[in-house]
Coordinates of C-alpha atoms in Angstrom, one line a residue:
X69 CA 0.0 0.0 0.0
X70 CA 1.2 3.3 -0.6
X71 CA 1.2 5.5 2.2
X72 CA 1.3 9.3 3.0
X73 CA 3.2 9.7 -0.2
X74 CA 2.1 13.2 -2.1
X75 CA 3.3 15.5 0.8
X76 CA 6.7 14.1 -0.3
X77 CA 6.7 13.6 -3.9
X78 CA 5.4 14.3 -7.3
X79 CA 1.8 15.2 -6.5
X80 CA -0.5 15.6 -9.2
X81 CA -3.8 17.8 -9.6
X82 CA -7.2 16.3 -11.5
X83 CA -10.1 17.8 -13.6
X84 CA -13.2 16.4 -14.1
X85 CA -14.1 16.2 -17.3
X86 CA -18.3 15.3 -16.8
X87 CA -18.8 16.1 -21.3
X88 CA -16.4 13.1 -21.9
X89 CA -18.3 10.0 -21.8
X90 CA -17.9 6.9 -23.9
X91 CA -20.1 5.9 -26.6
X92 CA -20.8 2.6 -25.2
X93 CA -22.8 4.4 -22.6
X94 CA -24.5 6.4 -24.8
X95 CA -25.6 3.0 -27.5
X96 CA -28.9 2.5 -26.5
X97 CA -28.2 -1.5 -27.6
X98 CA -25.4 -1.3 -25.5
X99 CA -27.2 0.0 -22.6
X100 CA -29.6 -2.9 -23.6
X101 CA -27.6 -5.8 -23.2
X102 CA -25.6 -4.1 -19.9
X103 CA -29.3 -4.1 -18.8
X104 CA -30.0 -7.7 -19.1
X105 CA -26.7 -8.6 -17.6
X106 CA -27.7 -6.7 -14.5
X107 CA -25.2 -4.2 -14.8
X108 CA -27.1 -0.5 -16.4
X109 CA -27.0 1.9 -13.7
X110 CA -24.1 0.2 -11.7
X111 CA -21.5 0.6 -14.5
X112 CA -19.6 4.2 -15.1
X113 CA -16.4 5.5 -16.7
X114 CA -15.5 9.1 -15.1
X115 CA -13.2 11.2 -16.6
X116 CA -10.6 13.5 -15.9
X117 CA -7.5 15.8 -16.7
X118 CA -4.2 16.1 -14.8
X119 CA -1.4 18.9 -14.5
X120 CA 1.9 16.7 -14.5
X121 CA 3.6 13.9 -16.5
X122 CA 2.9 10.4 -15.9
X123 CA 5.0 7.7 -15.4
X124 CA 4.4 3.4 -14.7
X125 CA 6.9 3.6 -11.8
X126 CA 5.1 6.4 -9.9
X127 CA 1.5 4.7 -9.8
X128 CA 0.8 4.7 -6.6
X129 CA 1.3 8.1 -5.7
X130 CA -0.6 9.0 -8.9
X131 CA -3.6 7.0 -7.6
X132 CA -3.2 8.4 -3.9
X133 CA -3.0 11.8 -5.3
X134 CA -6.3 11.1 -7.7
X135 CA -8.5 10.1 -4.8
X136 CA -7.5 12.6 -2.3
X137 CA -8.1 15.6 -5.0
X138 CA -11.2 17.8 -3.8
X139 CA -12.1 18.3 -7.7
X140 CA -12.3 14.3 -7.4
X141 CA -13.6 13.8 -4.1
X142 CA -16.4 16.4 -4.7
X143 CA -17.7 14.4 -8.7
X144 CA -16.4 10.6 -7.4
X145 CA -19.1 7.9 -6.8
X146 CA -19.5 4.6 -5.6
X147 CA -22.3 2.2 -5.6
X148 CA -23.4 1.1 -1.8
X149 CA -27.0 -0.5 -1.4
X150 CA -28.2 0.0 -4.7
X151 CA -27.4 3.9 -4.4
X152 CA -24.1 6.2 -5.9
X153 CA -22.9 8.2 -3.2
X154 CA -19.8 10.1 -2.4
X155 CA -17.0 8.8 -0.3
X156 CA -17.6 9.3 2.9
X157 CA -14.0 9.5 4.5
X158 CA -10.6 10.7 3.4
X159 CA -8.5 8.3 1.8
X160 CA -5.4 7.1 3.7
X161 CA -4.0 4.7 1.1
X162 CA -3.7 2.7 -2.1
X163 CA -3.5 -0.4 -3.7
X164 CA -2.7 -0.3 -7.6
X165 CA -2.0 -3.6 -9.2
X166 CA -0.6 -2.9 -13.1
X167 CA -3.0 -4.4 -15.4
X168 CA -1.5 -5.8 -18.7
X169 CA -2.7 -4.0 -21.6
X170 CA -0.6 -4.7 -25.2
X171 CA -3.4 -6.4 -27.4
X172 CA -5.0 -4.4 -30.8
X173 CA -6.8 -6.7 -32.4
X174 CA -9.8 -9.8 -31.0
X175 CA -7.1 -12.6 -31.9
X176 CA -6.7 -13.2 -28.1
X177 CA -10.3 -15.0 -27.9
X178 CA -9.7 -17.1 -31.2
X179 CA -8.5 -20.4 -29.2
X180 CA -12.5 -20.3 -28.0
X181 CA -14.0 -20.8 -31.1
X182 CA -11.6 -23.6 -31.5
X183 CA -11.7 -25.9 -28.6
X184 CA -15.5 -26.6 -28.0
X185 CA -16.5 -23.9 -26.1
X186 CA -18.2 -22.1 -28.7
X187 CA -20.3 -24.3 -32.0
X188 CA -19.8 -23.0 -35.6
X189 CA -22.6 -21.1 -35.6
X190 CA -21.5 -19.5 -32.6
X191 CA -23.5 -20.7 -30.1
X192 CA -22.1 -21.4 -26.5
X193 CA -22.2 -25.4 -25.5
X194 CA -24.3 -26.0 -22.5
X195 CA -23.0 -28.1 -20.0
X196 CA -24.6 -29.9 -16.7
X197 CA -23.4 -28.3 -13.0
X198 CA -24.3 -29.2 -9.7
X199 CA -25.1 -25.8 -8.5
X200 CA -26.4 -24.0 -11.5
X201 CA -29.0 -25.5 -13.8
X202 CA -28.3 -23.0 -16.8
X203 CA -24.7 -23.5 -17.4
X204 CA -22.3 -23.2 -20.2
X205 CA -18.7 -24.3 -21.3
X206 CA -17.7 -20.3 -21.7
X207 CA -17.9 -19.6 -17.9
X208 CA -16.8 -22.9 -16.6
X209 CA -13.6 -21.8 -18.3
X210 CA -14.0 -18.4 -17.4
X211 CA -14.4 -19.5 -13.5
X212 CA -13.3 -23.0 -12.5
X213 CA -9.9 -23.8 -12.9
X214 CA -10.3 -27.2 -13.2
X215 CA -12.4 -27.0 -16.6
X216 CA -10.4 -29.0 -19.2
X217 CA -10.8 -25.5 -21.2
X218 CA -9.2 -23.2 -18.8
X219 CA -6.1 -22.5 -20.4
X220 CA -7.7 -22.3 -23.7
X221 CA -6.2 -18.9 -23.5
X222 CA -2.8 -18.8 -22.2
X223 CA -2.4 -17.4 -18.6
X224 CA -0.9 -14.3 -19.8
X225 CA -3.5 -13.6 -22.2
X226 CA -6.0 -14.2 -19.0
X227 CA -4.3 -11.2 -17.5
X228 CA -4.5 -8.6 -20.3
X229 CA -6.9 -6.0 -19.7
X230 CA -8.6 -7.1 -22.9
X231 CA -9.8 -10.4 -21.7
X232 CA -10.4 -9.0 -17.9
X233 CA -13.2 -6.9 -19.5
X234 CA -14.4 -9.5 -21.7
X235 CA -14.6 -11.9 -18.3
X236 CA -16.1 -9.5 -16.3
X237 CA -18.9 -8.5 -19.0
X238 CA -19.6 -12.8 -19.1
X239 CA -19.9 -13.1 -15.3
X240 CA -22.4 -9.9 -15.3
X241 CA -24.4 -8.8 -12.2
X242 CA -26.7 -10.5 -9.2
X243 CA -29.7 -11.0 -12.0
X244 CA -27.4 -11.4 -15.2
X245 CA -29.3 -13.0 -18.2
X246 CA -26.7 -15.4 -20.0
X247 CA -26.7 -15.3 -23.9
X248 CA -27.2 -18.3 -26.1
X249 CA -24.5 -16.8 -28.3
X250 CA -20.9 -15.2 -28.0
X251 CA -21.2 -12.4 -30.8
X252 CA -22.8 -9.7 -27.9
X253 CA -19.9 -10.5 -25.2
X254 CA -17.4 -10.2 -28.1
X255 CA -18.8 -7.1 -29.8
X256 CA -19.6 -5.3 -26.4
X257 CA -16.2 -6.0 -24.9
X258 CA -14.4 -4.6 -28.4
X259 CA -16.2 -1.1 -28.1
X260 CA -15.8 -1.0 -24.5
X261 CA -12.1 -1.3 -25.1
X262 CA -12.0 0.6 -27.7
X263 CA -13.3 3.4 -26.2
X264 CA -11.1 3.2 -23.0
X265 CA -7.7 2.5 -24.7
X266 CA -5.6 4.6 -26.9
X267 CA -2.9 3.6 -29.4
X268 CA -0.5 5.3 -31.5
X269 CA 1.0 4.3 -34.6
X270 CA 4.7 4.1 -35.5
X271 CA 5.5 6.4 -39.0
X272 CA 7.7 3.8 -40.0
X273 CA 6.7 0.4 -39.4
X274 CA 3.0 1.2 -39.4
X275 CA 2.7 -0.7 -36.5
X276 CA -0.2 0.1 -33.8
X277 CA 0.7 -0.1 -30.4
X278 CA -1.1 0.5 -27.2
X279 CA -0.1 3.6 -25.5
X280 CA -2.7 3.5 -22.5
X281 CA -1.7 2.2 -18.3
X282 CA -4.1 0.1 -17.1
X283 CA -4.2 -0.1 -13.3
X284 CA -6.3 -1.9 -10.7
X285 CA -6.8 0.3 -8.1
X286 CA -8.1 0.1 -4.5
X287 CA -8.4 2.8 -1.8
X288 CA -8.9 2.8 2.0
X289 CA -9.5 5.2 4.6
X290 CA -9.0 5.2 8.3
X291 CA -12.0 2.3 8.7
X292 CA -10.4 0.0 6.0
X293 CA -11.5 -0.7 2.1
X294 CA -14.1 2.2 1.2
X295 CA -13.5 2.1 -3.1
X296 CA -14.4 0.5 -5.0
X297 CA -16.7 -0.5 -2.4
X298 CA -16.3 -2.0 1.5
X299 CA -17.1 -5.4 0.6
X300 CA -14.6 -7.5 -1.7
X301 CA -16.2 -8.7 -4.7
X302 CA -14.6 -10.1 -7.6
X303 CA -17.5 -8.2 -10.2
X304 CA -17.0 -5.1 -8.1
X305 CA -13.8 -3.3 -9.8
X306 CA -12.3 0.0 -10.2
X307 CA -9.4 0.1 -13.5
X308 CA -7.9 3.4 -13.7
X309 CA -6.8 3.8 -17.7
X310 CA -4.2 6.7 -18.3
X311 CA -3.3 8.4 -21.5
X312 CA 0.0 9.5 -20.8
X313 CA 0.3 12.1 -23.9
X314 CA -3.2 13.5 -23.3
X315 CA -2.4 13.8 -19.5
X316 CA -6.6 12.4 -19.6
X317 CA -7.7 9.0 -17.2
X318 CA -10.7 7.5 -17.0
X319 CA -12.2 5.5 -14.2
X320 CA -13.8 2.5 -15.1
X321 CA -15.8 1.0 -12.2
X322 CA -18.6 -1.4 -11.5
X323 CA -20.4 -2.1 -8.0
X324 CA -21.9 -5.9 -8.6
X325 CA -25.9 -6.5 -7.6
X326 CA -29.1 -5.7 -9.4
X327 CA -29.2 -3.6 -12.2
X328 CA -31.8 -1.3 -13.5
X329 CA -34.5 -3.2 -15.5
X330 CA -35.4 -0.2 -17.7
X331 CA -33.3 2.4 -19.6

């Protein structure tokens, strides 16, 4: 955890930027299928400016420095019991875990189309489970390790960003309706990442890179965990994405539970 870092270091100064908002919350068939996976109205992506250059090494006292801002404090919400409200207590600390984030194209998910999770036509195979009647091959190997098609997808590619959103999109919230077919998980988690990520292109290889940090982040104050929410919860998530060149970051948050059921 970092501790009382920005009275001693780099400290950094945020904006909030409330007219920059990604398309794929503005898509009302976007905001359709986010609403049968339970997750419309629990699902943001804030964005905002800073004043000094970033750097990978120096994450932690970025984050530190974002949620102890006033311009943040005063526009940052979280999702507690069904309701966005404000944080409630200074912030004491950090946890930032780098998030791998190299991949510009959907080749990463091609090894499920090819090992029996997914049928020609696209359609997910069902399979039986103890606990849950409705059950298919694509979240066994999303959640159980011991699915024969876990590492269907090397664990490296498990940890790029690209697949973490793709996962978490799958898993969806409390009430999540589970579709027949993979094209909308696919689709949905290309435009999500497309909107979040930036990439440059070298002028003489022509090669596209990702530009973008990704970072996991986690705050606490005096009483313990307070962002993204109290209660650990693998489908409750806060990713910090920073464009180094546009000085811009976005927060990319979801508190799990019920989701609105109209838009």
């Amino acid at each position: 955890m970092a501790g009382e870092k920005c009275a001693f270091e780099q400290t950094y100064s945020f904006n909030h930027l409330p007219s920059k908002k990604p398309s794929f919350l503005q898509d009302r068939d976007f905001l359709k299928l986010l609403m049968k996976w339970s997750m419309l109205g629990r699902i943001s992506a804030q964005s905002y400016s800073f004043d000094q250059c970033f750097y990978p090494y120096n994450s932690e006292t970025f984050a530190l420095c974002f949620f102890r801002d006033p311009n943040v404090v005063s526009s940052l919400r979280k999702m507690e019991a069904g309701a966005w409200v404000p944080l409630d207590k200074p912030v004491v600390s950090v946890d930032v875990e780098p998030v791998q984030c190299t991949k510009v194209s959907m080749e990463l998910f091609d090894p499920i189309y090819s090992c029996g999770i997914v049928r020609p036509s696209g359609h997910v195979v069902k399979c039986f489970h103890d606990l849950y009647p409705d059950y298919d091959e694509l979240r066994q190997m999303l959640q159980e390790v011991d699915s024969e098609h876990h590492y269907a997808v090397g664990k490296e590619e498990r940890g790029e960003f690209l697949f973490r959103l793709f996962k978490h999109l799958c898993v969806g919230g409390e009430l999540c309706q589970y579709e027949d077919t993979i094209e909308p998980y696919i689709s949905t988690t290309k435009q999500i990442y497309k909107d979040l990520i930036s990439v440059q292109k070298d002028p003489e290889t022509k090669k596209i890179s990702v530009v973008s940090t990704v970072l996991k982040v986690c705050a606490y104050d005096e009483s313990g965990p307070c962002y993204p929410q109290r209660r650990e919860e693998e489908q409750t998530f806060a990713y910090v994405i920073v464009d180094p060149f546009k000085r811009h970051m976005t927060l990319f948050y979801h508190g799990y539970g019920v989701g609105n059921f109209t838009l």
